[in-house]
Amino acid sequence: MKKLLFILMLMPIVILAQEKTVSGTVNFNGEPLPGVNIVEKGTTNGVTTDFNGNYEITTTTNAVLEISYIGFKKQEVTIGENATINIVMEEDAQQLDNVVVQGFAGVMGKSRKRTASIQTTPESVTAFNSDGIEKAGINNVANFANLVPNLKLSESQAIGVNSLVIRGIPQIRNSDAPVAFVIDGVTIADPSLLNQELFDLALIEVVKGPQGALYGKNAIGGAINIYSKEPTNTMQNKVTLGYGNGNAITGGLVSSGAVKKDKIFYRLSTQYKNFDGLLTNEFLDKKVDFRKEFTLRGQMMFKLSSQFKASVTAQYIDSKGGATYYSTNPSSADNDFFAVGLDYLNPNPEKGDNVISQDTFGDSEMQNFYTNLNLEYSLENVKLQSITSYNNVKRKTVGDLDFMQEFFLDQGETNDTKSFNQELRLTNRGTDTKFDWSLGGFYQNIERPFFQSDYFLSDEWAVTDYVATFKTLAVFGFFDYKLTDKLTASAGLRFDSDRFDLDDLLNGQTNEKKENVLQPKVSLSYQSTENVLLYANYGRGYRAGGFNPKVTPLFNRDFKGEFSDNYEVGFKTSSWNNRFILNGSVFFSDFTNRQQFAITGDDFTPGNFNYDKSTIVGFEFDTKTRVSKYLDILFNYGFVKSKITEGGFTGGESGTERDLNQFNDKNTSLVPQNNFNLGLASNIPFNEKTTLDLSVNYNGTGKIYWEDSNSADYTSDAYQLLDAQATLSINKIKLSLWARNILDKKYYLEYSESGFGWLGTPATVGTTFTFSF
C-alpha cells in the first residue's frame, strides 16, 4: 500500500517532467500554410500556424497531434521524442469537389505581437497573407492602402517623400508618419521607406487606433506590420519576369533552402524594376515620372537547438526616379510664377488643363542598407527575444521650385538617416491559455542630417543645414487575462524617455529638449458566441515633437509632441458557415498639439507648428461574402470627420504670433473625408494543376481639403480608380495580366496653396510570368 501511495504521489511530477514543447512548419508543395489547426487529440489544447506556416505547442511526449485545414486531409502525428515535427499536407479531392461551399479561412496576423486570427483580435485590423497579397497584386503599401478603410498613402515631390493618412491623422512633411512602421518585428525609424517595393512577403497588416503601448512613439494612428517569407527547409526557387506600358520591366529571383537539413537555412530575394514613365514635361518633352529600383535581401536562420533560434537579415535598396514635376495651369498670364493666383487654381484636373511644363528636369535617388539580428531562446515557461537592427537611408533631390518654363527658382536637398534599435522582450509560453503577458525594454538612437538649398537665378543660398539626434529609452508591458470563458481583459503600458538635440550648422545654434511619456492601453473583449466578438478599447498615442530651422511668422523654434486619446467600440462576426464576415468599429479621438507642416513665403523655409485642440470621429466596416464556390464579393467603407476645435497661436516673437483660432471648426487638411473599396474575386480550378484567379477592385477616395481654411479653391472632388488582375496557374507556372487605373482617371495626390499639383499615375497595364522550381 505504501508503495502504491508513493507511486501515486510521484505521478504528477512524472507527468510534468514529460511535458515538452514541439515546433515545426506546415507546408504544401513547399509553400508554408498559415492558419492550420494543430490540436492535442482528446483535449482543447491547440494552436494555429502563423503566416509563415510555423507552429509551437506544449504537450506531453505520448500525445497525438491532429492537423486539419480546409481542403486538405486530416492527419495525426505521435510526438514521441521529437522536438521538431514538420508536416506536409495533402489535398482532399473530396472536400475540393464537394458541393458544400467552404467558408473563409481566418487570416493570421500579429498586431498584438502574438500570432492570432484577426477575427479573434479585439482591434480594427486588415491583413493579407502571402496568397492574398499575390491575388490582389499588392506590391507596395500604397496599393495595399486602397483596400483598407480610412487609410491612404501616396508619394509626391521625390522618392521617399510620402504622405500617409490614417483615421483622419495626416503625415507631417519631412517628419514622422502617424503609424509605427514595422518590418519583421523591427521598427523602421525613417518614413522614407514606407512606399518601397514589396515582394516575397508572408504578411502585410494594418492595425488602427493608437498603439503606443505596443509599438511606442509615432504609433498615434496605428501600426503597419510587414513580415517577409522565412527561409525554408526544402529547396525552392522562383523566377519572375514582367513587362508593362511605359516600358515597365520587372525581374526577380527567390531562392530558399537548407544549408544543413533541419538546422541552417537561407533565403535570397532580389527584384529589379525599371519604368520609363507616362507623364510628360511638355516644355522639355521628357517623361518625368520614371522610376528605377533594385532590391537585394538575404536571410539566414539557425536552429541551434530545440530551445535556441537565431536569424539574420540584410537588405539593400537602390532607387532613382523623377522629382518636383508639379503641374500648373498654363493659361496664367505670361506663365508667370507670381501670376498663378486664385483665378488659375484647379484642384480637379479633369475640369481644366493643368500640365507639367517647367525648365528644370528633376530627379531624386535613395539608397538604403538595413540589417537585423533576431535571437530567440525558449525556456520552460517563457521566451526571451532580442532584436538588434541598424538602418541607413540616404536621399538626394534636385529640381524645379517655380514649376514654370522660365528659369527662376530651383531647389536641392539631401536627407540622411542612421538609426540603431535594440529591443528585449520576455513573453510567457506553455499550456496556460488564461493569462498571457509580455515585458520588455527598447533603445533607439537616430541621427538625421538635413540640408536644403534654393537657387534664385545664378545665386544659391542654404535654407536649412542641421543635424537632429533622437534618443529613446523605453520599458513596456502588456497582458491578456480571461476573466471568464467569454470575457477577456487586456492592458498595457509603455514609458518612453525621449531626448532631442538639434545642431543648427547654418545659424550656429544648438537646442535640446526632453519628453517623458506614458502610453496606456486598456481593452475589454467579449466572445458572445463562437462567431461573434465584441470589444471596447481605450489607447493613448504620441508623436514626437522637435525643432524647426528658425522662428518665422508661421512657426516657433520648436514644435510640441502630439497626443491622442482614442475611444473605440467594435464587433467582428462570421455567419453562414464562415461565408459571410462583417467587421466594424466606431471611434472618437481627442487630440492635443496636433502637428501641421508649413513653408514660409519669403525664403521657403520648412517647419512645423501645433494646433491646440482637435477632434476626430468616424466609423468603418469591412465585409466578405462567398456568394458561391467561384465568387467572393468584398466591400469596405470608412468615414472620418477630423476637425480643429481650438487653434491657439503660433510663430513670431511675443505679440506678433499668428492667430490660429481662425481655423476653429475647420476640417483637417490632407484628410480624405471617406473611402471605400468594392472587390470581386474568383478562383476557378480547371483540374488538379490548373486554376484561374480573377480580381477586380473599384476603390474611391473622398473629398480632400488641401489647406486648413477649407476654401473651395483648394479642394479636390472625390475620385474612383478601377484595378484588375487575372492569374492563370499551370502546375509551377503562373501568368498574370494586370491593370491599374483602367479608366485613366486624372487625380491629385498633393495640391498646394500656390496652385501646384502632383498628378496621380495614369492607366498602367502589364503582364507577369513566374516559374517555380
PDB file of N, CA, C and O in Angstrom, residues 696-742:
ATOM      1  N   VAL A 696     -10.967  42.025 -59.192  1.00  0.00           N
ATOM      2  CA  VAL A 696     -11.330  43.365 -59.662  1.00  0.00           C
ATOM      3  C   VAL A 696     -11.612  44.222 -58.442  1.00  0.00           C
ATOM      4  O   VAL A 696     -12.344  43.808 -57.536  1.00  0.00           O
ATOM      5  N   ASN A 697     -11.015  45.409 -58.378  1.00  0.00           N
ATOM      6  CA  ASN A 697     -11.225  46.323 -57.255  1.00  0.00           C
ATOM      7  C   ASN A 697     -11.567  47.721 -57.771  1.00  0.00           C
ATOM      8  O   ASN A 697     -10.844  48.279 -58.601  1.00  0.00           O
ATOM      9  N   TYR A 698     -12.671  48.247 -57.255  1.00  0.00           N
ATOM     10  CA  TYR A 698     -13.110  49.603 -57.575  1.00  0.00           C
ATOM     11  C   TYR A 698     -13.048  50.389 -56.272  1.00  0.00           C
ATOM     12  O   TYR A 698     -13.861  50.195 -55.373  1.00  0.00           O
ATOM     13  N   ASN A 699     -12.032  51.247 -56.136  1.00  0.00           N
ATOM     14  CA  ASN A 699     -11.860  51.959 -54.875  1.00  0.00           C
ATOM     15  C   ASN A 699     -12.013  53.464 -55.061  1.00  0.00           C
ATOM     16  O   ASN A 699     -11.650  54.019 -56.099  1.00  0.00           O
ATOM     17  N   GLY A 700     -12.562  54.095 -54.026  1.00  0.00           N
ATOM     18  CA  GLY A 700     -12.846  55.521 -54.105  1.00  0.00           C
ATOM     19  C   GLY A 700     -12.221  56.298 -52.965  1.00  0.00           C
ATOM     20  O   GLY A 700     -12.119  55.805 -51.839  1.00  0.00           O
ATOM     21  N   THR A 701     -11.794  57.519 -53.261  1.00  0.00           N
ATOM     22  CA  THR A 701     -11.243  58.444 -52.275  1.00  0.00           C
ATOM     23  C   THR A 701     -12.134  59.678 -52.217  1.00  0.00           C
ATOM     24  O   THR A 701     -12.453  60.266 -53.260  1.00  0.00           O
ATOM     25  N   GLY A 702     -12.554  60.064 -51.021  1.00  0.00           N
ATOM     26  CA  GLY A 702     -13.489  61.173 -50.862  1.00  0.00           C
ATOM     27  C   GLY A 702     -12.845  62.537 -51.024  1.00  0.00           C
ATOM     28  O   GLY A 702     -11.644  62.674 -51.295  1.00  0.00           O
ATOM     29  N   LYS A 703     -13.661  63.567 -50.830  1.00  0.00           N
ATOM     30  CA  LYS A 703     -13.227  64.956 -50.937  1.00  0.00           C
ATOM     31  C   LYS A 703     -12.043  65.227 -50.003  1.00  0.00           C
ATOM     32  O   LYS A 703     -12.003  64.742 -48.882  1.00  0.00           O
ATOM     33  N   ILE A 704     -11.081  66.024 -50.503  1.00  0.00           N
ATOM     34  CA  ILE A 704      -9.901  66.378 -49.707  1.00  0.00           C
ATOM     35  C   ILE A 704      -9.756  67.901 -49.677  1.00  0.00           C
ATOM     36  O   ILE A 704      -9.737  68.557 -50.724  1.00  0.00           O
ATOM     37  N   TYR A 705      -9.654  68.453 -48.462  1.00  0.00           N
ATOM     38  CA  TYR A 705      -9.312  69.865 -48.287  1.00  0.00           C
ATOM     39  C   TYR A 705      -7.788  69.954 -48.172  1.00  0.00           C
ATOM     40  O   TYR A 705      -7.193  69.393 -47.257  1.00  0.00           O
ATOM     41  N   TRP A 706      -7.177  70.718 -49.089  1.00  0.00           N
ATOM     42  CA  TRP A 706      -5.722  70.729 -49.139  1.00  0.00           C
ATOM     43  C   TRP A 706      -5.093  71.749 -48.198  1.00  0.00           C
ATOM     44  O   TRP A 706      -3.881  71.755 -48.008  1.00  0.00           O
ATOM     45  N   GLU A 707      -5.884  72.648 -47.615  1.00  0.00           N
ATOM     46  CA  GLU A 707      -5.376  73.568 -46.611  1.00  0.00           C
ATOM     47  C   GLU A 707      -6.484  73.848 -45.598  1.00  0.00           C
ATOM     48  O   GLU A 707      -7.656  73.550 -45.819  1.00  0.00           O
ATOM     49  N   ASP A 708      -6.095  74.413 -44.471  1.00  0.00           N
ATOM     50  CA  ASP A 708      -6.982  74.421 -43.309  1.00  0.00           C
ATOM     51  C   ASP A 708      -8.109  75.450 -43.370  1.00  0.00           C
ATOM     52  O   ASP A 708      -9.016  75.409 -42.545  1.00  0.00           O
ATOM     53  N   SER A 709      -8.076  76.391 -44.322  1.00  0.00           N
ATOM     54  CA  SER A 709      -9.202  77.314 -44.451  1.00  0.00           C
ATOM     55  C   SER A 709     -10.392  76.648 -45.132  1.00  0.00           C
ATOM     56  O   SER A 709     -11.490  77.186 -45.145  1.00  0.00           O
ATOM     57  N   ASN A 710     -10.176  75.476 -45.729  1.00  0.00           N
ATOM     58  CA  ASN A 710     -11.225  74.697 -46.411  1.00  0.00           C
ATOM     59  C   ASN A 710     -11.821  75.449 -47.603  1.00  0.00           C
ATOM     60  O   ASN A 710     -12.987  75.233 -47.974  1.00  0.00           O
ATOM     61  N   SER A 711     -11.051  76.341 -48.220  1.00  0.00           N
ATOM     62  CA  SER A 711     -11.521  77.083 -49.377  1.00  0.00           C
ATOM     63  C   SER A 711     -11.827  76.124 -50.525  1.00  0.00           C
ATOM     64  O   SER A 711     -11.109  75.149 -50.760  1.00  0.00           O
ATOM     65  N   ALA A 712     -12.898  76.418 -51.255  1.00  0.00           N
ATOM     66  CA  ALA A 712     -13.261  75.592 -52.413  1.00  0.00           C
ATOM     67  C   ALA A 712     -12.184  75.623 -53.478  1.00  0.00           C
ATOM     68  O   ALA A 712     -12.068  74.702 -54.295  1.00  0.00           O
ATOM     69  N   ASP A 713     -11.362  76.696 -53.480  1.00  0.00           N
ATOM     70  CA  ASP A 713     -10.288  76.801 -54.464  1.00  0.00           C
ATOM     71  C   ASP A 713      -9.189  75.776 -54.224  1.00  0.00           C
ATOM     72  O   ASP A 713      -8.371  75.520 -55.099  1.00  0.00           O
ATOM     73  N   TYR A 714      -9.131  75.251 -52.995  1.00  0.00           N
ATOM     74  CA  TYR A 714      -8.092  74.276 -52.652  1.00  0.00           C
ATOM     75  C   TYR A 714      -8.723  72.955 -52.210  1.00  0.00           C
ATOM     76  O   TYR A 714      -8.275  72.336 -51.260  1.00  0.00           O
ATOM     77  N   THR A 715      -9.767  72.538 -52.888  1.00  0.00           N
ATOM     78  CA  THR A 715     -10.485  71.316 -52.524  1.00  0.00           C
ATOM     79  C   THR A 715     -10.606  70.405 -53.732  1.00  0.00           C
ATOM     80  O   THR A 715     -11.015  70.845 -54.809  1.00  0.00           O
ATOM     81  N   SER A 716     -10.232  69.135 -53.571  1.00  0.00           N
ATOM     82  CA  SER A 716     -10.371  68.153 -54.645  1.00  0.00           C
ATOM     83  C   SER A 716     -11.651  67.357 -54.461  1.00  0.00           C
ATOM     84  O   SER A 716     -11.993  66.962 -53.346  1.00  0.00           O
ATOM     85  N   ASP A 717     -12.342  67.134 -55.562  1.00  0.00           N
ATOM     86  CA  ASP A 717     -13.531  66.291 -55.518  1.00  0.00           C
ATOM     87  C   ASP A 717     -13.146  64.833 -55.300  1.00  0.00           C
ATOM     88  O   ASP A 717     -11.993  64.437 -55.489  1.00  0.00           O
ATOM     89  N   ALA A 718     -14.134  64.041 -54.913  1.00  0.00           N
ATOM     90  CA  ALA A 718     -13.920  62.598 -54.776  1.00  0.00           C
ATOM     91  C   ALA A 718     -13.578  61.988 -56.135  1.00  0.00           C
ATOM     92  O   ALA A 718     -13.991  62.487 -57.186  1.00  0.00           O
ATOM     93  N   TYR A 719     -12.790  60.925 -56.118  1.00  0.00           N
ATOM     94  CA  TYR A 719     -12.471  60.219 -57.358  1.00  0.00           C
ATOM     95  C   TYR A 719     -12.420  58.716 -57.102  1.00  0.00           C
ATOM     96  O   TYR A 719     -12.290  58.268 -55.966  1.00  0.00           O
ATOM     97  N   GLN A 720     -12.527  57.935 -58.190  1.00  0.00           N
ATOM     98  CA  GLN A 720     -12.544  56.485 -58.090  1.00  0.00           C
ATOM     99  C   GLN A 720     -11.563  55.889 -59.091  1.00  0.00           C
ATOM    100  O   GLN A 720     -11.374  56.416 -60.186  1.00  0.00           O
ATOM    101  N   LEU A 721     -10.931  54.772 -58.696  1.00  0.00           N
ATOM    102  CA  LEU A 721      -9.983  54.059 -59.548  1.00  0.00           C
ATOM    103  C   LEU A 721     -10.416  52.607 -59.691  1.00  0.00           C
ATOM    104  O   LEU A 721     -10.930  52.012 -58.742  1.00  0.00           O
ATOM    105  N   LEU A 722     -10.186  52.050 -60.868  1.00  0.00           N
ATOM    106  CA  LEU A 722     -10.541  50.658 -61.149  1.00  0.00           C
ATOM    107  C   LEU A 722      -9.284  49.865 -61.462  1.00  0.00           C
ATOM    108  O   LEU A 722      -8.511  50.234 -62.357  1.00  0.00           O
ATOM    109  N   ASP A 723      -9.057  48.781 -60.720  1.00  0.00           N
ATOM    110  CA  ASP A 723      -7.906  47.901 -60.923  1.00  0.00           C
ATOM    111  C   ASP A 723      -8.390  46.474 -61.162  1.00  0.00           C
ATOM    112  O   ASP A 723      -9.471  46.083 -60.697  1.00  0.00           O
ATOM    113  N   ALA A 724      -7.589  45.679 -61.878  1.00  0.00           N
ATOM    114  CA  ALA A 724      -7.957  44.282 -62.123  1.00  0.00           C
ATOM    115  C   ALA A 724      -6.710  43.438 -62.326  1.00  0.00           C
ATOM    116  O   ALA A 724      -5.649  43.944 -62.730  1.00  0.00           O
ATOM    117  N   GLN A 725      -6.849  42.132 -62.039  1.00  0.00           N
ATOM    118  CA  GLN A 725      -5.755  41.190 -62.264  1.00  0.00           C
ATOM    119  C   GLN A 725      -6.326  39.808 -62.534  1.00  0.00           C
ATOM    120  O   GLN A 725      -7.296  39.391 -61.899  1.00  0.00           O
ATOM    121  N   ALA A 726      -5.723  39.102 -63.483  1.00  0.00           N
ATOM    122  CA  ALA A 726      -6.085  37.719 -63.791  1.00  0.00           C
ATOM    123  C   ALA A 726      -4.810  36.889 -63.799  1.00  0.00           C
ATOM    124  O   ALA A 726      -3.823  37.272 -64.446  1.00  0.00           O
ATOM    125  N   THR A 727      -4.830  35.755 -63.089  1.00  0.00           N
ATOM    126  CA  THR A 727      -3.647  34.902 -62.999  1.00  0.00           C
ATOM    127  C   THR A 727      -4.017  33.463 -63.350  1.00  0.00           C
ATOM    128  O   THR A 727      -4.887  32.862 -62.717  1.00  0.00           O
ATOM    129  N   LEU A 728      -3.355  32.925 -64.357  1.00  0.00           N
ATOM    130  CA  LEU A 728      -3.525  31.530 -64.749  1.00  0.00           C
ATOM    131  C   LEU A 728      -2.345  30.732 -64.210  1.00  0.00           C
ATOM    132  O   LEU A 728      -1.187  31.039 -64.515  1.00  0.00           O
ATOM    133  N   SER A 729      -2.647  29.714 -63.379  1.00  0.00           N
ATOM    134  CA  SER A 729      -1.610  28.867 -62.792  1.00  0.00           C
ATOM    135  C   SER A 729      -1.678  27.483 -63.400  1.00  0.00           C
ATOM    136  O   SER A 729      -2.724  26.829 -63.358  1.00  0.00           O
ATOM    137  N   ILE A 730      -0.564  27.033 -63.972  1.00  0.00           N
ATOM    138  CA  ILE A 730      -0.466  25.693 -64.548  1.00  0.00           C
ATOM    139  C   ILE A 730       0.734  25.022 -63.902  1.00  0.00           C
ATOM    140  O   ILE A 730       1.881  25.332 -64.219  1.00  0.00           O
ATOM    141  N   ASN A 731       0.445  24.131 -62.946  1.00  0.00           N
ATOM    142  CA  ASN A 731       1.490  23.473 -62.183  1.00  0.00           C
ATOM    143  C   ASN A 731       2.372  24.527 -61.512  1.00  0.00           C
ATOM    144  O   ASN A 731       1.917  25.255 -60.652  1.00  0.00           O
ATOM    145  N   LYS A 732       3.609  24.688 -61.933  1.00  0.00           N
ATOM    146  CA  LYS A 732       4.518  25.628 -61.287  1.00  0.00           C
ATOM    147  C   LYS A 732       4.730  26.904 -62.092  1.00  0.00           C
ATOM    148  O   LYS A 732       5.631  27.697 -61.818  1.00  0.00           O
ATOM    149  N   ILE A 733       3.867  27.133 -63.067  1.00  0.00           N
ATOM    150  CA  ILE A 733       3.958  28.324 -63.912  1.00  0.00           C
ATOM    151  C   ILE A 733       2.745  29.209 -63.651  1.00  0.00           C
ATOM    152  O   ILE A 733       1.614  28.730 -63.565  1.00  0.00           O
ATOM    153  N   LYS A 734       3.003  30.524 -63.531  1.00  0.00           N
ATOM    154  CA  LYS A 734       1.908  31.485 -63.367  1.00  0.00           C
ATOM    155  C   LYS A 734       2.061  32.604 -64.388  1.00  0.00           C
ATOM    156  O   LYS A 734       3.152  33.151 -64.565  1.00  0.00           O
ATOM    157  N   LEU A 735       0.952  32.940 -65.038  1.00  0.00           N
ATOM    158  CA  LEU A 735       0.929  34.041 -65.983  1.00  0.00           C
ATOM    159  C   LEU A 735      -0.157  35.013 -65.547  1.00  0.00           C
ATOM    160  O   LEU A 735      -1.328  34.650 -65.463  1.00  0.00           O
ATOM    161  N   SER A 736       0.245  36.256 -65.249  1.00  0.00           N
ATOM    162  CA  SER A 736      -0.699  37.261 -64.754  1.00  0.00           C
ATOM    163  C   SER A 736      -0.830  38.407 -65.743  1.00  0.00           C
ATOM    164  O   SER A 736       0.168  38.858 -66.327  1.00  0.00           O
ATOM    165  N   LEU A 737      -2.057  38.888 -65.906  1.00  0.00           N
ATOM    166  CA  LEU A 737      -2.342  40.117 -66.628  1.00  0.00           C
ATOM    167  C   LEU A 737      -2.935  41.092 -65.621  1.00  0.00           C
ATOM    168  O   LEU A 737      -3.879  40.742 -64.903  1.00  0.00           O
ATOM    169  N   TRP A 738      -2.398  42.300 -65.540  1.00  0.00           N
ATOM    170  CA  TRP A 738      -2.879  43.247 -64.548  1.00  0.00           C
ATOM    171  C   TRP A 738      -3.060  44.628 -65.161  1.00  0.00           C
ATOM    172  O   TRP A 738      -2.464  44.959 -66.197  1.00  0.00           O
ATOM    173  N   ALA A 739      -3.915  45.414 -64.513  1.00  0.00           N
ATOM    174  CA  ALA A 739      -4.156  46.783 -64.962  1.00  0.00           C
ATOM    175  C   ALA A 739      -4.540  47.630 -63.747  1.00  0.00           C
ATOM    176  O   ALA A 739      -5.316  47.190 -62.900  1.00  0.00           O
ATOM    177  N   ARG A 740      -3.998  48.841 -63.684  1.00  0.00           N
ATOM    178  CA  ARG A 740      -4.327  49.775 -62.602  1.00  0.00           C
ATOM    179  C   ARG A 740      -4.816  51.093 -63.211  1.00  0.00           C
ATOM    180  O   ARG A 740      -4.323  51.528 -64.245  1.00  0.00           O
ATOM    181  N   ASN A 741      -5.791  51.689 -62.530  1.00  0.00           N
ATOM    182  CA  ASN A 741      -6.433  52.901 -63.037  1.00  0.00           C
ATOM    183  C   ASN A 741      -6.878  52.687 -64.479  1.00  0.00           C
ATOM    184  O   ASN A 741      -6.543  53.455 -65.384  1.00  0.00           O
ATOM    185  N   ILE A 742      -7.645  51.612 -64.677  1.00  0.00           N
ATOM    186  CA  ILE A 742      -8.056  51.195 -66.025  1.00  0.00           C
ATOM    187  C   ILE A 742      -8.770  52.316 -66.773  1.00  0.00           C
ATOM    188  O   ILE A 742      -8.605  52.481 -67.990  1.00  0.00           O
TER     189      ILE A 742
END
